[in-house]
mmCIF file of C-alpha atoms in Angstrom:
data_model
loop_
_atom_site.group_PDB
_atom_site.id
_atom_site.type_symbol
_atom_site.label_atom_id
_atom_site.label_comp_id
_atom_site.label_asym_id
_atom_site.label_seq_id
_atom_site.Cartn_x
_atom_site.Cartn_y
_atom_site.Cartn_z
ATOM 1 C CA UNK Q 15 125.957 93.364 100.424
ATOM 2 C CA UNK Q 16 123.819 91.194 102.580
ATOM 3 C CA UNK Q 17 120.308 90.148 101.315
ATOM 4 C CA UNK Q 18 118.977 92.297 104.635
ATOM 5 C CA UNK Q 19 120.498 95.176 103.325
ATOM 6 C CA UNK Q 20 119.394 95.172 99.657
ATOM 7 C CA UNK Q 21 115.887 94.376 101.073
ATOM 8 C CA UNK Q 22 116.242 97.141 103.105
ATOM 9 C CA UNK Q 23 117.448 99.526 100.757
ATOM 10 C CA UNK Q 24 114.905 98.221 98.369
ATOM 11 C CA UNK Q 25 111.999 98.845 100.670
ATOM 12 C CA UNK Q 26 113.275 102.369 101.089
ATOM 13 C CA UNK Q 27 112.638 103.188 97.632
ATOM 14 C CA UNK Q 28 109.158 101.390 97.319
ATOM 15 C CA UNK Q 29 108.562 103.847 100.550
ATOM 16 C CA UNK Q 30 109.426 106.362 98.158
ATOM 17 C CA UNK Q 31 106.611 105.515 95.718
ATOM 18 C CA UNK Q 32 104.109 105.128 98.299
ATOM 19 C CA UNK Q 33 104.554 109.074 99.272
ATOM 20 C CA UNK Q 34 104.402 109.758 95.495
ATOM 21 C CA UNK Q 35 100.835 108.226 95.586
ATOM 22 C CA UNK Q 36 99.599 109.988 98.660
ATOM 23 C CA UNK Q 37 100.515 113.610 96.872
ATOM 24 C CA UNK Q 38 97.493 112.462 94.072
ATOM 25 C CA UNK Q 39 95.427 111.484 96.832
ATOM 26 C CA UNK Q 40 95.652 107.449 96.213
ATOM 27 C CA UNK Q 41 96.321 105.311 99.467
ATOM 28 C CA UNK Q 42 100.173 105.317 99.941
ATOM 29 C CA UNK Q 43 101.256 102.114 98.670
ATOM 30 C CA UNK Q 44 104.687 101.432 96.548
ATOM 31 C CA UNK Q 45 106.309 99.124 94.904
ATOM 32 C CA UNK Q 46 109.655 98.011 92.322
ATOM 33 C CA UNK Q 47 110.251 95.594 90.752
ATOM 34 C CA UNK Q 48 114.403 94.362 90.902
ATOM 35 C CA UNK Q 49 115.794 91.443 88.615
ATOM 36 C CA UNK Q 50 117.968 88.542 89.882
ATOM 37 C CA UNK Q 51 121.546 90.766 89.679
ATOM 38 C CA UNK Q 52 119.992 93.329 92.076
ATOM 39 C CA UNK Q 53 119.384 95.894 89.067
ATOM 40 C CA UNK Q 54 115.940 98.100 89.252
ATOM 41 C CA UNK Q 55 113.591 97.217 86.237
ATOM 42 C CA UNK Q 56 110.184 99.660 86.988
ATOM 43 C CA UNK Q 57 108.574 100.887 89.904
ATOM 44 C CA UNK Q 58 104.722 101.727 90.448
ATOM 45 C CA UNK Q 59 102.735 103.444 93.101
ATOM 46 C CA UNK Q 60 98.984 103.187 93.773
ATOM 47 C CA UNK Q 61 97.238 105.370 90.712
ATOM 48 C CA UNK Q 62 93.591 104.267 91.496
ATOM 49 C CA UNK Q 63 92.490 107.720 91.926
ATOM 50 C CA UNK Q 64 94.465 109.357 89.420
ATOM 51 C CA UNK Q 65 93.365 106.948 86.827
ATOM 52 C CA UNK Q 66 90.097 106.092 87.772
ATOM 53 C CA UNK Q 67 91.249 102.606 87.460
ATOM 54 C CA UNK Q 68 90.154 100.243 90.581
ATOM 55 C CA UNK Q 69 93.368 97.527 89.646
ATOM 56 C CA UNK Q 70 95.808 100.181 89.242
ATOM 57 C CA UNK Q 71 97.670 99.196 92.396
ATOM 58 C CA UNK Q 72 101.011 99.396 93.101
ATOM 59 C CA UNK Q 73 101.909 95.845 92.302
ATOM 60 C CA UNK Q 74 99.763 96.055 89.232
ATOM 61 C CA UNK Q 75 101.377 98.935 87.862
ATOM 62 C CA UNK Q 76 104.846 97.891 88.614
ATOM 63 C CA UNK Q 77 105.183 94.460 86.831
ATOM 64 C CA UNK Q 78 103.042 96.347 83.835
ATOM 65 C CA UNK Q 79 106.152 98.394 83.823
ATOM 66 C CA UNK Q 80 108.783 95.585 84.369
ATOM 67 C CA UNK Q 81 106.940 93.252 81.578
ATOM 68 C CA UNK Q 82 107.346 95.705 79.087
ATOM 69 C CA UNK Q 83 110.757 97.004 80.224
ATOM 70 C CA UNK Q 84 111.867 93.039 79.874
ATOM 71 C CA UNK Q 85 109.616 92.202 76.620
ATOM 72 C CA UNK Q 86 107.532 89.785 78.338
ATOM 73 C CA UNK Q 87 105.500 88.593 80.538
ATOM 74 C CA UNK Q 88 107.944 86.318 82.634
ATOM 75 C CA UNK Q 89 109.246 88.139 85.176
ATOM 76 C CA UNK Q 90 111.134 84.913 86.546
ATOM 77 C CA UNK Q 91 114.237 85.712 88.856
ATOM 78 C CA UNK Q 92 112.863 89.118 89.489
ATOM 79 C CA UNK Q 93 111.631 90.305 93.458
ATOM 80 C CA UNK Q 94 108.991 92.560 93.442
ATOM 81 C CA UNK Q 95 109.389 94.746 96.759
ATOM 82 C CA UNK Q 96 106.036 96.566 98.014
ATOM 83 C CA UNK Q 97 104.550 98.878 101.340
ATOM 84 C CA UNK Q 98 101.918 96.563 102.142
ATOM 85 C CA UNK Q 99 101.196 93.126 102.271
ATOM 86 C CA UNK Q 100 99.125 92.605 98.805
ATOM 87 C CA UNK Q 101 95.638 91.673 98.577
ATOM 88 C CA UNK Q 102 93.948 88.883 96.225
ATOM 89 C CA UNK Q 103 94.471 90.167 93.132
ATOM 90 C CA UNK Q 104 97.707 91.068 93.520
ATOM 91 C CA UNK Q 105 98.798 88.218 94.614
ATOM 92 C CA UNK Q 106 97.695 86.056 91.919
ATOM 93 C CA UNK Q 107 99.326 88.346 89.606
ATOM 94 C CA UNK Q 108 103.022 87.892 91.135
ATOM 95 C CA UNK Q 109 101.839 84.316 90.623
ATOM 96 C CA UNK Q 110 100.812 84.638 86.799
ATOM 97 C CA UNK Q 111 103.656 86.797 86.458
ATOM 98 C CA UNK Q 112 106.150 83.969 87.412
ATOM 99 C CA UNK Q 113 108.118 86.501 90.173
ATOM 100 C CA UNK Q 114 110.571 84.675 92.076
ATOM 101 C CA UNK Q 115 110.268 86.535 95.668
ATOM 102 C CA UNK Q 116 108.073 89.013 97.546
ATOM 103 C CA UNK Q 117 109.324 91.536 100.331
ATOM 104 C CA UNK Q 118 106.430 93.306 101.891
ATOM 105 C CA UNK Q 119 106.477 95.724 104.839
ATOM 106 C CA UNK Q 120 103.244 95.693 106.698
ATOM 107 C CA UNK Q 121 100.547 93.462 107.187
ATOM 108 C CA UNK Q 122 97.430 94.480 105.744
ATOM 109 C CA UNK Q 123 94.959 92.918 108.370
ATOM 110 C CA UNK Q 124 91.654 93.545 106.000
ATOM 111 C CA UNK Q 125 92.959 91.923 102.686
ATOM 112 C CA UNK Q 126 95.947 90.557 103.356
ATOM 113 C CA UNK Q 127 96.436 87.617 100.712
ATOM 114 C CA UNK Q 128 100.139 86.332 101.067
ATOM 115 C CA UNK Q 129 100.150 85.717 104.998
ATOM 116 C CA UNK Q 130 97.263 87.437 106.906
ATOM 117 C CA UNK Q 131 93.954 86.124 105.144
ATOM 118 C CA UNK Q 132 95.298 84.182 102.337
ATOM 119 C CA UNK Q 133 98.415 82.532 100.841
ATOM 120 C CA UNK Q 134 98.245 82.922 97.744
ATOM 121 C CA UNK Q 135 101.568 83.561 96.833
ATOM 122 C CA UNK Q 136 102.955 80.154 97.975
ATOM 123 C CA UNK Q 137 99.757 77.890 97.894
ATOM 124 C CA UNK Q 138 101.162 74.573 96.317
ATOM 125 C CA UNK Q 139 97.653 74.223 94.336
ATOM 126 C CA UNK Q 140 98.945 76.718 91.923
ATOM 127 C CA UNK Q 141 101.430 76.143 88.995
ATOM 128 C CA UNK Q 142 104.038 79.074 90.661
ATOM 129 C CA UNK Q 143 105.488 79.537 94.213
ATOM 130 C CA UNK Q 144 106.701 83.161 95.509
ATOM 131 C CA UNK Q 145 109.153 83.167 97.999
ATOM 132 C CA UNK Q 146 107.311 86.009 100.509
ATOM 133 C CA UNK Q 147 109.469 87.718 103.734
ATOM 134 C CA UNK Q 148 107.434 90.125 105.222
ATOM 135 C CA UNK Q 149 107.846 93.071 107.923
ATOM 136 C CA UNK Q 150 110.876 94.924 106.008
ATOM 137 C CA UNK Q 151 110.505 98.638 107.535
ATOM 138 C CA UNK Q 152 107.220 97.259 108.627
ATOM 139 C CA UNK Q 153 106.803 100.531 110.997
ATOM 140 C CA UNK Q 154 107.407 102.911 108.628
ATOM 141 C CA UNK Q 155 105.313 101.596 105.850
ATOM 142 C CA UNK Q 156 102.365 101.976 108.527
ATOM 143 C CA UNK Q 157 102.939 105.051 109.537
ATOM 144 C CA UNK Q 158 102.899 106.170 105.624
ATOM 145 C CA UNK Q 159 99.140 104.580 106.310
ATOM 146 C CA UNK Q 160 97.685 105.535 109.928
ATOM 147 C CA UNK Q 161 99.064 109.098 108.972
ATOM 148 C CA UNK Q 162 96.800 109.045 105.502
ATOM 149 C CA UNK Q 163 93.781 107.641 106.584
ATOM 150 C CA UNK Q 164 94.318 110.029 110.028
ATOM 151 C CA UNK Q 165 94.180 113.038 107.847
ATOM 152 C CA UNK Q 166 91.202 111.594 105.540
ATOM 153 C CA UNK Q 167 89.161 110.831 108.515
ATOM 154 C CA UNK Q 168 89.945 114.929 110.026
ATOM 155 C CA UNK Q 169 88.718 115.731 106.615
ATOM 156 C CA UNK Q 170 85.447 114.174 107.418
ATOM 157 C CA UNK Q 171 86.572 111.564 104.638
ATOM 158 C CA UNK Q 172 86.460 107.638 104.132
#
């Protein structure tokens, strides 16, 4: 299988995640983790609401998962695939985390930190590069968003 396709098939499955979010009310963003052979090690979804826990994002919660799935913190080799292009924090964890390649869908135009605002995740300051591709099923990981912030704002929400 071509890299294209796993990325793609991937991506389909962090989509997945990001609906699971949404039914707890947390901003539909997903995410999993896969090692170097192509093999799923954890996936995570945005739990921020349902935790009460403003870094439980769905990078954050996903290599928690994968570092204790591979008993430690080095998630070297591994790709972490994720809805939306991740913000500061996130970012510098895939750094400190040692992951060897990012696959985002959208663009997140207000904290974008791998491409649109930032780039973190391959600044050669730091001690660890991630190898980012962007815009897998780019148009459906926006929809997942325009159609949950559409219905918060009918709501009368923020």
């Amino acid at each position: 299988m071509t890299a294209a396709l796993d990325d793609t098939h991937f991506m389909r499955i962090a989509l997945e995640e990001a609906r699971a979010a949404a039914l707890h009310g947390d901003v539909p963003v997903g995410a999993i983790v896969v090692d170097d052979d192509g093999n799923e090690v954890a996936r995570g979804h945005n739990r921020r609401e349902a935790d009460a826990d403003p870094v439980a994002h769905a990078e954050i919660v996903a290599i928690r998962r994968a570092a204790e799935a591979v008993g430690t913190w080095r998630l070297e080799g591994c790709t972490l695939f994720v809805t939306l292009e991740p913000c500061a924090m996130c970012a510098g964890a895939l750094v400190n985390a040692r992951v060897a390649r990012l696959v985002y869908g959208t663009r997140d135009p207000k904290a974008g930190a791998v491409e649109t605002l930032f780039r973190i995740a391959d600044d050669p300051r730091l001690n660890h590069r991630v190898v980012v591709s962007g815009g897998v099923l780019a148009d459906d990981a926006a929809a997942l968003l325009t159609g949950f912030f559409g219905e918060l704002r009918a709501r009368g929400e923020k």
